[in-house]
């Protein structure tokens, strides 16, 4: 059997060739190493300890379980279980349906996802940012800031119920353009048609891809890649003109200024020269306030486009009629070719100097300004005009604080006052848990908005969270906020002392990282010279299972299984194997059947 990495690299070599077709893909699923690689990729997710409709979790994974799955795949007897449907809240207060596949289905889906990603990822457009390696919300937002300069209109796009309305036949036909393996395509269709269970009732899925399914994101990108390519073609047909027409009044004034500069250079009398320079400075005050080009030049048009999952933003240099036409054409293409509909309430045409909402940021173009800065050539130019600004939305920050229960709003003399409040649900937790909870929430929001131009606005958010934490501790110990601050005061910070799993005393402080803007939060490079060192690599899950040795009692047997827990933090010290797993810092342990039964009987 070929090494999975070699297979994927071989597939990836031809990804960027649109005419290349792939066959004999399904046979890769007969390779146990492929399914073990999929297992290695997904095992760490906490959700894998949640049972699917078959009642199984990722606990008790074994070589025999993988072999049984491969036998089903070989005879095409493998049929995915229906996903178990659950719901999570959305930002607008509604509920988002999620499907929880069975563990066996997750393994096969991950193996298929690895193959599809190798085939398609390099062929995707650079305007696609969702669910892709090396891409994120930040890369999408930075692309907008770099490319949408001087846009006059935004078209905010949102596809109505995208994941629930993917047309299965259309998707399979898209896949068939590059994949000539019908067995593999039948497997994809099985995933699409698996259905879901809700309230103990089975529901067919005639369209859509299960949100929560491992394979759904890559299928969604393959589906919407057709839209990305349409927008690329549409852009080339829409754009015209090399640059905006320069206004005659600006050109004439520029000529006059040029003559004044020539006169100054030829004047040798210093008194006269100084007088002419003073006149030039006064002249420049008027000259630098004049518009250079025709802002409504109909001979010049530009279009920019960026997509993250089913949300997209289009920037237009042109008229409002142009933006409205683009919205209509986009809606028509999605309806006719991909059988999708735009959400009327969320798909808006917005003037760029107002705010468009995209990925939780407010995006706007700077208004015309005479503010100047020095260019690389040493002269001054009005380079701020039309530049894209990314901002933290106040109402989203306010909504987040209210959702967390860290704040209440009081009205005093007609003004809203944000007042920190304690969080009662945390008062029965350990001190370190409370601090970690607040740190995670503060750090998460501040890091997500790290590229916002007004990131300093988050000082208020952090202040509210900090004093909510003080009040939560005060409520827990039935004391005052001032006494809590004095009790947990460490140097100039607030911190909690605790003992780690090695028995060492540690200190954890409340997060007070910098709130200055960070353009590259993930890709920032540090010029540090590191000494070369040998890297100790831990054995993979597959290698540990193939060793056929119980890691608890040392017994050698081919029937070993992988015992797994959701998190190490949920383990107490009441059982010796819990202490052992915490000591080796692993939430997995290879055990023989006897030890596995003993562990579960003791729980």
Coordinates of C-alpha atoms in Angstrom, one line a residue:
X1 CA 0.0 0.0 0.0
X2 CA 1.3 3.5 -0.9
X3 CA 2.0 6.0 1.8
X4 CA -1.1 8.4 2.0
X5 CA 1.2 11.5 1.9
X6 CA 2.7 10.3 -1.4
X7 CA -0.7 9.7 -2.9
X8 CA -2.0 13.1 -1.9
X9 CA 1.2 14.8 -3.2
X10 CA 0.7 13.0 -6.5
X11 CA -2.9 14.2 -6.8
X12 CA -1.9 17.8 -5.8
X13 CA 0.7 18.0 -8.7
X14 CA -2.2 18.0 -11.2
X15 CA -4.7 20.1 -9.2
X16 CA -4.0 23.4 -11.0
X17 CA -4.4 21.8 -14.4
X18 CA -8.2 22.3 -15.1
X19 CA -8.3 19.8 -18.0
X20 CA -6.7 17.0 -16.0
X21 CA -9.0 14.2 -14.8
X22 CA -8.6 11.8 -11.9
X23 CA -9.6 8.2 -11.8
X24 CA -9.0 5.2 -9.5
X25 CA -9.6 7.3 -6.3
X26 CA -11.9 4.9 -4.5
X27 CA -9.2 2.2 -4.1
X28 CA -7.3 4.5 -1.8
X29 CA -9.9 3.9 0.8
X30 CA -8.8 0.2 0.9
X31 CA -5.5 1.4 2.4
X32 CA -5.7 1.1 6.2
X33 CA -3.0 3.8 6.5
X34 CA -5.4 6.3 4.8
X35 CA -8.1 5.7 7.4
X36 CA -5.5 5.8 10.2
X37 CA -4.3 9.2 8.8
X38 CA -7.9 10.3 8.8
X39 CA -8.2 9.1 12.4
X40 CA -5.0 11.0 13.4
X41 CA -6.5 14.2 11.9
X42 CA -9.9 14.1 13.7
X43 CA -9.3 12.3 17.0
X44 CA -8.5 15.4 19.0
X45 CA -11.9 17.1 18.5
X46 CA -14.0 17.0 21.7
X47 CA -17.1 16.4 19.6
X48 CA -15.9 12.9 18.8
X49 CA -16.8 11.8 22.3
X50 CA -20.4 12.6 21.4
X51 CA -22.2 9.6 20.1
X52 CA -23.9 9.5 16.7
X53 CA -27.1 7.7 15.9
X54 CA -25.3 4.3 16.1
X55 CA -24.4 5.1 19.8
X56 CA -20.6 4.8 19.1
X57 CA -17.9 7.4 20.0
X58 CA -14.3 7.5 19.0
X59 CA -13.5 5.5 22.1
X60 CA -12.6 1.8 21.4
X61 CA -11.0 2.6 18.0
X62 CA -8.9 -0.4 16.9
X63 CA -7.3 -2.1 13.9
X64 CA -10.2 -4.5 13.7
X65 CA -12.7 -1.6 13.5
X66 CA -10.7 -0.1 10.6
X67 CA -10.5 -3.5 8.8
X68 CA -14.2 -4.0 9.2
X69 CA -14.9 -0.6 7.6
X70 CA -12.5 -1.3 4.7
X71 CA -14.3 -4.6 4.0
X72 CA -17.6 -2.7 3.7
X73 CA -16.0 -0.2 1.4
X74 CA -14.6 -2.9 -0.9
X75 CA -17.9 -4.4 -1.6
X76 CA -19.7 -1.0 -1.7
X77 CA -21.7 -2.3 1.3
X78 CA -20.8 0.8 3.3
X79 CA -23.8 3.0 4.0
X80 CA -23.5 6.1 6.1
X81 CA -25.8 6.5 9.1
X82 CA -28.2 9.4 9.2
X83 CA -26.7 12.4 11.1
X84 CA -28.1 13.2 14.5
X85 CA -29.5 16.7 14.2
X86 CA -28.9 19.3 16.9
X87 CA -29.2 23.1 16.9
X88 CA -26.9 26.0 17.9
X89 CA -27.9 29.7 18.3
X90 CA -27.0 32.1 15.4
X91 CA -26.0 35.7 15.8
X92 CA -29.5 36.9 14.8
X93 CA -31.2 34.8 17.5
X94 CA -32.3 32.0 15.2
X95 CA -31.1 28.5 15.4
X96 CA -28.6 26.8 13.0
X97 CA -29.1 23.1 12.4
X98 CA -26.1 20.9 12.8
X99 CA -25.7 17.3 11.9
X100 CA -23.6 14.9 14.1
X101 CA -22.3 12.0 11.9
X102 CA -21.3 8.7 13.4
X103 CA -17.6 8.1 14.1
X104 CA -17.2 5.6 11.3
X105 CA -18.8 8.1 8.9
X106 CA -16.4 10.8 10.1
X107 CA -13.4 8.6 9.3
X108 CA -14.5 7.8 5.8
X109 CA -15.6 11.5 5.2
X110 CA -12.1 12.7 6.4
X111 CA -10.4 10.3 4.1
X112 CA -12.6 11.5 1.2
X113 CA -12.0 15.1 2.2
X114 CA -8.2 14.6 2.1
X115 CA -8.5 13.3 -1.5
X116 CA -10.9 16.1 -2.6
X117 CA -8.7 18.8 -1.1
X118 CA -5.6 17.5 -2.8
X119 CA -7.5 17.5 -6.2
X120 CA -9.2 20.9 -5.9
X121 CA -7.5 23.3 -3.5
X122 CA -4.8 24.6 -5.9
X123 CA -7.5 25.1 -8.6
X124 CA -9.6 27.4 -6.4
X125 CA -9.6 31.1 -7.1
X126 CA -7.6 33.3 -4.7
X127 CA -10.8 35.1 -3.9
X128 CA -12.1 32.1 -1.9
X129 CA -11.1 32.1 1.7
X130 CA -13.5 29.8 3.7
X131 CA -12.5 26.4 4.9
X132 CA -9.1 26.3 3.1
X133 CA -5.6 25.6 4.5
X134 CA -3.7 28.9 4.9
X135 CA -6.9 31.0 4.5
X136 CA -9.0 32.6 7.2
X137 CA -11.4 35.5 7.9
X138 CA -8.3 37.7 8.3
X139 CA -6.9 36.8 4.8
X140 CA -10.3 37.7 3.3
X141 CA -10.5 41.0 5.2
X142 CA -6.9 41.9 4.2
X143 CA -7.7 41.2 0.6
X144 CA -10.6 43.6 0.8
X145 CA -8.5 46.3 2.4
X146 CA -5.8 45.8 -0.3
X147 CA -7.9 45.5 -3.4
X148 CA -11.1 47.5 -2.8
X149 CA -9.4 50.9 -2.6
X150 CA -11.5 53.8 -4.0
X151 CA -14.6 51.6 -4.5
X152 CA -17.8 53.7 -4.7
X153 CA -20.3 50.9 -4.0
X154 CA -20.5 47.7 -2.1
X155 CA -22.7 44.7 -2.9
X156 CA -23.1 42.7 0.2
X157 CA -24.0 39.1 -0.8
X158 CA -25.5 36.4 1.3
X159 CA -26.9 33.1 -0.1
X160 CA -30.1 32.0 1.5
X161 CA -29.8 28.7 3.4
X162 CA -26.8 27.7 1.3
X163 CA -25.8 24.5 3.0
X164 CA -29.5 23.3 3.0
X165 CA -30.0 24.1 -0.7
X166 CA -27.0 22.6 -2.5
X167 CA -28.4 20.7 -5.4
X168 CA -27.1 17.2 -5.4
X169 CA -27.2 16.5 -9.1
X170 CA -25.5 19.8 -9.9
X171 CA -22.7 19.1 -7.4
X172 CA -22.1 15.5 -8.7
X173 CA -22.0 17.0 -12.3
X174 CA -19.4 19.5 -11.2
X175 CA -17.3 16.7 -9.6
X176 CA -17.7 14.5 -12.7
X177 CA -15.9 17.1 -14.8
X178 CA -12.6 16.2 -13.0
X179 CA -13.3 12.9 -11.4
X180 CA -13.9 9.8 -13.6
X181 CA -14.3 7.3 -10.8
X182 CA -18.0 6.4 -10.4
X183 CA -17.4 4.4 -7.2
X184 CA -16.0 7.5 -5.5
X185 CA -18.9 9.7 -6.9
X186 CA -21.4 7.1 -5.6
X187 CA -19.8 7.4 -2.1
X188 CA -20.1 11.2 -2.2
X189 CA -23.8 10.8 -3.2
X190 CA -24.3 8.4 -0.3
X191 CA -23.1 11.1 2.1
X192 CA -25.4 13.6 0.5
X193 CA -28.4 11.3 0.7
X194 CA -27.8 9.9 4.2
X195 CA -30.5 12.0 5.8
X196 CA -30.8 12.9 9.5
X197 CA -32.5 11.9 12.7
X198 CA -34.6 14.4 14.7
X199 CA -36.9 13.4 17.5
X200 CA -36.4 9.8 16.7
X201 CA -37.7 10.3 13.2
X202 CA -35.7 9.8 10.0
X203 CA -35.8 12.7 7.4
X204 CA -34.6 12.3 3.8
X205 CA -32.1 14.9 2.4
X206 CA -33.1 15.6 -1.2
X207 CA -30.8 18.7 -1.3
X208 CA -28.1 20.3 0.8
X209 CA -25.0 19.1 2.7
X210 CA -25.1 18.5 6.5
X211 CA -23.6 21.3 8.4
X212 CA -21.2 19.7 10.9
X213 CA -20.2 17.0 8.4
X214 CA -16.5 16.8 7.8
X215 CA -16.8 16.6 4.0
X216 CA -19.4 19.4 3.7
X217 CA -17.0 22.4 3.7
X218 CA -14.8 21.1 0.8
X219 CA -18.0 20.2 -1.2
X220 CA -19.3 23.7 -0.6
X221 CA -16.1 25.2 -1.9
X222 CA -16.2 23.0 -5.0
X223 CA -19.8 24.0 -5.6
X224 CA -19.2 27.8 -5.2
X225 CA -15.9 27.7 -7.1
X226 CA -18.1 27.8 -10.2
X227 CA -19.5 31.1 -8.9
X228 CA -15.9 32.4 -8.2
X229 CA -14.9 31.6 -11.8
X230 CA -18.1 33.3 -13.0
X231 CA -17.2 36.4 -11.1
X232 CA -13.6 36.4 -12.5
X233 CA -15.1 36.2 -16.0
X234 CA -17.7 38.9 -15.2
X235 CA -15.0 41.2 -13.8
X236 CA -13.0 41.0 -17.1
X237 CA -16.1 41.9 -19.1
X238 CA -17.3 44.7 -16.7
X239 CA -14.1 46.6 -16.4
X240 CA -13.1 49.3 -18.9
X241 CA -10.7 52.2 -19.2
X242 CA -7.1 52.4 -18.0
X243 CA -7.6 55.3 -15.6
X244 CA -10.0 58.1 -14.8
X245 CA -10.1 61.2 -17.0
X246 CA -8.1 64.1 -15.5
X247 CA -10.2 67.2 -15.1
X248 CA -9.2 70.1 -17.4
X249 CA -9.3 72.5 -14.5
X250 CA -6.8 70.4 -12.5
X251 CA -4.6 70.0 -15.6
X252 CA -4.6 73.8 -16.3
X253 CA -3.8 74.6 -12.7
X254 CA -1.0 72.0 -12.7
X255 CA 0.5 73.6 -15.8
X256 CA 0.4 77.0 -14.1
X257 CA 2.1 75.5 -11.0
X258 CA 4.8 74.0 -13.2
X259 CA 5.5 77.4 -14.8
X260 CA 5.8 78.9 -11.3
X261 CA 8.3 76.2 -10.2
X262 CA 10.4 76.9 -13.4
X263 CA 10.3 80.6 -12.7
X264 CA 11.6 80.0 -9.2
X265 CA 14.4 77.8 -10.4
X266 CA 15.6 80.5 -12.9
X267 CA 15.4 83.3 -10.4
X268 CA 18.7 84.1 -8.7
X269 CA 17.7 87.2 -6.7
X270 CA 17.0 85.7 -3.2
X271 CA 14.4 88.3 -2.1
X272 CA 12.4 87.8 -5.3
X273 CA 12.9 84.0 -5.0
X274 CA 11.5 84.0 -1.4
X275 CA 8.5 86.0 -2.6
X276 CA 7.8 83.5 -5.4
X277 CA 8.2 80.6 -3.0
X278 CA 5.7 82.2 -0.6
X279 CA 3.3 82.7 -3.6
X280 CA 3.7 79.0 -4.6
X281 CA 2.9 77.8 -1.0
X282 CA -0.3 79.9 -1.1
X283 CA -1.1 78.6 -4.6
X284 CA -0.5 74.9 -3.4
X285 CA -3.1 75.4 -0.7
X286 CA -5.8 75.8 -3.4
X287 CA -4.2 73.3 -5.8
X288 CA -4.1 70.5 -3.2
X289 CA -7.8 70.9 -2.5
X290 CA -8.9 70.5 -6.2
X291 CA -10.1 67.1 -7.4
X292 CA -7.7 65.5 -9.8
X293 CA -10.0 63.2 -11.8
X294 CA -13.6 62.9 -12.7
X295 CA -15.3 60.9 -9.9
X296 CA -18.2 60.0 -12.1
X297 CA -16.2 59.2 -15.2
X298 CA -18.4 56.7 -17.1
X299 CA -15.4 55.5 -19.2
X300 CA -13.7 54.0 -16.2
X301 CA -15.1 51.0 -14.2
X302 CA -13.6 48.4 -11.8
X303 CA -14.9 45.4 -9.9
X304 CA -13.4 43.5 -6.9
X305 CA -14.8 40.4 -5.3
X306 CA -14.0 38.3 -2.2
X307 CA -15.9 35.3 -0.7
X308 CA -15.8 33.5 2.6
X309 CA -18.1 30.4 2.6
X310 CA -21.5 31.6 1.5
X311 CA -20.9 35.3 2.3
X312 CA -19.3 37.5 -0.3
X313 CA -18.5 41.2 -0.9
X314 CA -18.3 43.0 -4.2
X315 CA -16.6 46.4 -4.6
X316 CA -17.6 48.6 -7.6
X317 CA -16.0 51.6 -9.1
X318 CA -18.9 52.9 -11.2
X319 CA -22.5 54.1 -10.8
X320 CA -25.2 52.8 -8.5
X321 CA -26.9 51.5 -11.6
X322 CA -23.8 49.4 -12.3
X323 CA -23.9 48.0 -8.7
X324 CA -27.6 47.2 -9.0
X325 CA -27.0 45.4 -12.3
X326 CA -24.2 43.3 -10.8
X327 CA -26.6 42.3 -8.0
X328 CA -29.2 41.2 -10.5
X329 CA -26.7 39.3 -12.7
X330 CA -25.3 37.5 -9.7
X331 CA -28.7 36.5 -8.5
X332 CA -29.6 35.3 -12.0
X333 CA -26.5 33.2 -12.3
X334 CA -26.9 31.6 -8.9
X335 CA -30.6 30.8 -9.5
X336 CA -30.1 29.4 -13.1
X337 CA -26.7 27.6 -12.8
X338 CA -26.4 26.6 -9.1
X339 CA -30.1 26.7 -8.1
X340 CA -29.4 29.0 -5.2
X341 CA -31.2 32.2 -4.1
X342 CA -29.8 35.4 -2.7
X343 CA -31.2 36.5 0.7
X344 CA -33.1 39.7 -0.1
X345 CA -32.8 41.1 3.4
X346 CA -29.0 40.6 3.6
X347 CA -28.0 41.2 -0.1
X348 CA -27.6 45.0 -0.1
X349 CA -26.1 47.7 -2.3
X350 CA -24.3 50.2 0.0
X351 CA -22.4 53.4 -0.8
X352 CA -18.8 52.6 0.1
X353 CA -18.4 55.6 2.5
X354 CA -21.2 54.1 4.6
X355 CA -20.6 50.8 6.4
X356 CA -21.0 47.3 4.9
X357 CA -21.0 44.4 7.4
X358 CA -18.8 41.5 6.4
X359 CA -17.4 38.7 8.7
X360 CA -18.3 40.7 11.8
X361 CA -16.4 43.8 10.7
X362 CA -17.7 47.2 9.5
X363 CA -16.1 48.0 6.2
X364 CA -16.1 51.5 4.6
X365 CA -14.0 53.6 2.3
X366 CA -12.5 56.8 3.6
X367 CA -14.3 60.0 2.6
X368 CA -12.6 62.5 0.3
X369 CA -10.0 64.4 2.3
X370 CA -7.2 66.8 1.7
X371 CA -5.0 65.0 4.2
X372 CA -1.6 64.3 2.6
X373 CA 1.4 62.0 3.3
X374 CA 4.8 61.8 1.9
X375 CA 5.2 59.2 -0.9
X376 CA 8.3 57.1 -1.8
X377 CA 9.2 59.7 -4.4
X378 CA 9.5 62.4 -1.7
X379 CA 6.4 64.4 -2.7
X380 CA 3.1 64.8 -0.9
X381 CA -0.1 63.2 -2.2
X382 CA -3.7 62.7 -1.0
X383 CA -3.2 58.9 -0.6
X384 CA -5.9 58.5 2.1
X385 CA -8.9 59.1 -0.2
X386 CA -10.9 55.9 -0.8
X387 CA -8.7 53.7 1.3
X388 CA -10.6 50.8 3.0
X389 CA -11.1 50.9 6.8
X390 CA -11.9 47.9 8.9
X391 CA -13.7 48.7 12.1
X392 CA -15.0 47.0 15.2
X393 CA -18.9 47.3 15.3
X394 CA -20.0 48.8 18.6
X395 CA -23.3 47.0 18.6
X396 CA -21.6 43.6 18.1
X397 CA -19.4 44.2 21.1
X398 CA -22.4 45.3 23.1
X399 CA -24.3 42.2 22.0
X400 CA -21.4 39.9 23.0
X401 CA -21.2 41.4 26.5
X402 CA -24.9 41.0 27.0
X403 CA -24.8 37.4 25.7
X404 CA -22.1 36.5 28.1
X405 CA -24.0 38.1 30.9
X406 CA -21.1 40.3 31.8
X407 CA -22.9 43.6 31.4
X408 CA -26.2 45.3 31.8
X409 CA -27.3 48.6 30.2
X410 CA -28.8 51.3 32.4
X411 CA -30.3 54.6 31.1
X412 CA -29.4 57.7 33.1
X413 CA -30.6 61.1 31.8
X414 CA -31.3 59.6 28.4
X415 CA -27.8 58.1 28.1
X416 CA -26.9 54.5 27.9
X417 CA -24.4 53.4 30.6
X418 CA -22.6 50.0 30.3
X419 CA -22.4 48.5 33.8
X420 CA -20.3 45.4 34.5
X421 CA -22.2 42.6 36.3
X422 CA -21.2 39.3 37.9
X423 CA -21.9 36.0 36.2
X424 CA -23.7 33.7 38.6
X425 CA -23.2 30.5 36.6
X426 CA -19.4 30.8 37.2
X427 CA -19.5 31.3 41.0
X428 CA -19.4 27.6 41.8
X429 CA -16.2 27.1 39.7
X430 CA -12.6 27.0 40.8
X431 CA -10.7 30.3 40.7
X432 CA -8.4 29.2 37.9
X433 CA -11.5 28.1 35.8
X434 CA -13.1 31.5 36.2
X435 CA -9.9 33.3 35.2
X436 CA -9.4 31.0 32.2
X437 CA -13.0 31.6 31.1
X438 CA -12.6 35.3 31.1
X439 CA -9.2 35.2 29.5
X440 CA -10.4 33.0 26.7
X441 CA -13.3 35.2 25.9
X442 CA -11.3 38.5 26.1
X443 CA -8.4 37.1 24.1
X444 CA -10.7 35.6 21.5
X445 CA -12.5 38.8 20.7
X446 CA -9.4 41.0 20.8
X447 CA -7.5 38.6 18.6
X448 CA -10.3 38.3 16.0
X449 CA -10.4 42.1 15.8
X450 CA -6.6 42.5 15.7
X451 CA -6.6 43.9 12.2
X452 CA -9.3 46.5 12.9
X453 CA -8.2 50.1 12.4
X454 CA -10.1 51.1 15.6
X455 CA -9.0 48.1 17.6
X456 CA -8.3 50.5 20.6
X457 CA -12.1 50.6 20.9
X458 CA -11.8 47.2 22.6
X459 CA -10.4 48.8 25.7
X460 CA -13.9 49.3 26.8
X461 CA -14.8 45.7 26.1
X462 CA -11.8 44.5 28.2
X463 CA -12.6 46.9 31.0
X464 CA -16.2 45.6 31.3
X465 CA -15.0 42.0 31.2
X466 CA -12.3 42.7 33.8
X467 CA -14.7 44.3 36.3
X468 CA -17.3 41.6 35.6
X469 CA -14.6 39.1 36.6
X470 CA -13.9 41.1 39.9
X471 CA -17.7 41.0 40.7
X472 CA -17.9 37.3 39.9
X473 CA -15.1 36.6 42.4
X474 CA -16.7 38.9 44.9
X475 CA -20.0 37.1 44.5
X476 CA -18.4 33.8 45.0
X477 CA -16.7 34.7 48.2
X478 CA -19.4 37.1 49.5
X479 CA -17.1 40.0 49.7
X480 CA -16.4 43.3 48.0
X481 CA -14.8 44.0 44.7
X482 CA -12.0 46.0 46.4
X483 CA -11.1 43.2 48.7
X484 CA -11.0 40.8 45.8
X485 CA -8.6 43.1 43.9
X486 CA -6.4 43.3 47.0
X487 CA -6.4 39.5 47.6
X488 CA -5.5 38.6 44.0
X489 CA -3.1 41.5 43.4
X490 CA 0.2 40.2 41.9
X491 CA 2.6 43.0 41.2
X492 CA 0.5 45.3 39.1
X493 CA -1.8 42.6 37.7
X494 CA -4.7 40.4 38.8
X495 CA -3.7 36.8 38.9
X496 CA -4.6 33.3 40.3
X497 CA -2.1 30.9 41.9
X498 CA -2.7 27.2 41.1
X499 CA -1.0 23.8 41.0
X500 CA -0.5 22.2 37.6
X501 CA -0.7 18.5 36.8
X502 CA 3.0 18.1 37.6
X503 CA 2.4 19.5 41.1
X504 CA 4.2 22.8 40.5
X505 CA 2.8 26.1 41.7
X506 CA 1.9 28.4 38.8
X507 CA 0.5 31.9 38.4
X508 CA -1.9 32.9 35.7
X509 CA -2.7 36.6 35.1
X510 CA -5.6 38.3 33.6
X511 CA -4.9 38.9 29.8
X512 CA -3.7 42.4 29.2
X513 CA -2.1 42.1 25.7
X514 CA -1.5 45.0 23.5
X515 CA -4.6 46.4 21.7
X516 CA -2.5 48.2 19.0
X517 CA -3.5 47.2 15.5
X518 CA -1.7 44.1 14.2
X519 CA -1.8 43.8 10.4
X520 CA -0.5 40.2 10.3
X521 CA -1.6 38.4 13.4
X522 CA -0.8 34.9 12.1
X523 CA 1.9 35.5 9.5
X524 CA 4.1 37.9 11.5
X525 CA 7.8 36.9 11.4
X526 CA 10.4 37.4 14.1
X527 CA 14.1 37.6 13.3
X528 CA 15.2 35.1 15.9
X529 CA 18.1 32.8 15.4
X530 CA 17.3 29.4 17.0
X531 CA 19.8 26.7 17.8
X532 CA 19.3 23.5 15.9
X533 CA 17.9 20.7 18.1
X534 CA 16.8 17.2 17.7
X535 CA 13.0 17.0 17.5
X536 CA 11.4 14.3 19.5
X537 CA 8.4 13.0 17.6
X538 CA 5.7 11.1 19.4
X539 CA 4.4 7.8 17.8
X540 CA 1.2 8.2 15.9
X541 CA -2.0 6.7 17.0
X542 CA -1.7 4.0 14.3
X543 CA 1.8 3.1 15.4
X544 CA 0.6 2.7 19.0
X545 CA -2.2 0.4 18.0
X546 CA 0.0 -1.6 15.7
X547 CA 2.4 -2.2 18.6
X548 CA -0.3 -4.4 20.0
X549 CA 0.8 -3.7 23.6
X550 CA -1.5 -2.5 26.4
X551 CA 0.0 0.8 27.7
X552 CA -1.5 0.1 31.2
X553 CA -0.7 -3.5 32.0
X554 CA 1.9 -4.2 29.4
X555 CA 0.1 -7.3 28.0
X556 CA 0.7 -8.1 24.3
X557 CA -2.4 -8.9 22.3
X558 CA -3.8 -8.1 18.8
X559 CA -7.1 -7.1 20.3
X560 CA -5.9 -3.7 21.8
X561 CA -8.3 -0.7 21.5
X562 CA -7.8 3.0 22.0
X563 CA -9.3 4.3 25.2
X564 CA -10.1 8.1 24.9
X565 CA -11.6 10.8 27.1
X566 CA -13.0 14.2 26.0
X567 CA -10.4 16.3 27.9
X568 CA -7.8 15.7 30.5
X569 CA -9.3 18.4 32.7
X570 CA -12.4 16.2 33.3
X571 CA -10.2 13.4 34.9
X572 CA -9.9 13.3 38.7
X573 CA -7.3 11.5 40.8
X574 CA -9.6 8.8 42.0
X575 CA -8.3 6.2 39.6
X576 CA -4.6 5.4 38.9
X577 CA -5.1 5.3 35.1
X578 CA -6.5 8.9 35.3
X579 CA -3.3 10.0 37.1
X580 CA -1.2 8.1 34.5
X581 CA -3.0 9.8 31.5
X582 CA -2.5 13.2 33.1
X583 CA 1.1 12.5 33.8
X584 CA 1.9 11.5 30.2
X585 CA -0.4 14.4 29.0
X586 CA -2.4 12.2 26.6
X587 CA -6.2 11.8 26.4
X588 CA -5.7 8.5 24.6
X589 CA -4.3 5.2 25.9
X590 CA -3.9 1.9 24.1
X591 CA -5.4 -0.9 26.4
X592 CA -6.3 -4.5 26.2
X593 CA -10.0 -5.6 26.4
X594 CA -9.7 -6.5 30.0
X595 CA -8.2 -3.2 31.1
X596 CA -10.7 -1.3 28.9
X597 CA -13.6 -3.1 30.6
X598 CA -12.1 -2.4 34.1
X599 CA -11.7 1.3 33.3
X600 CA -15.3 1.7 32.1
X601 CA -16.7 -0.3 35.0
X602 CA -14.9 2.0 37.4
X603 CA -16.4 5.1 35.9

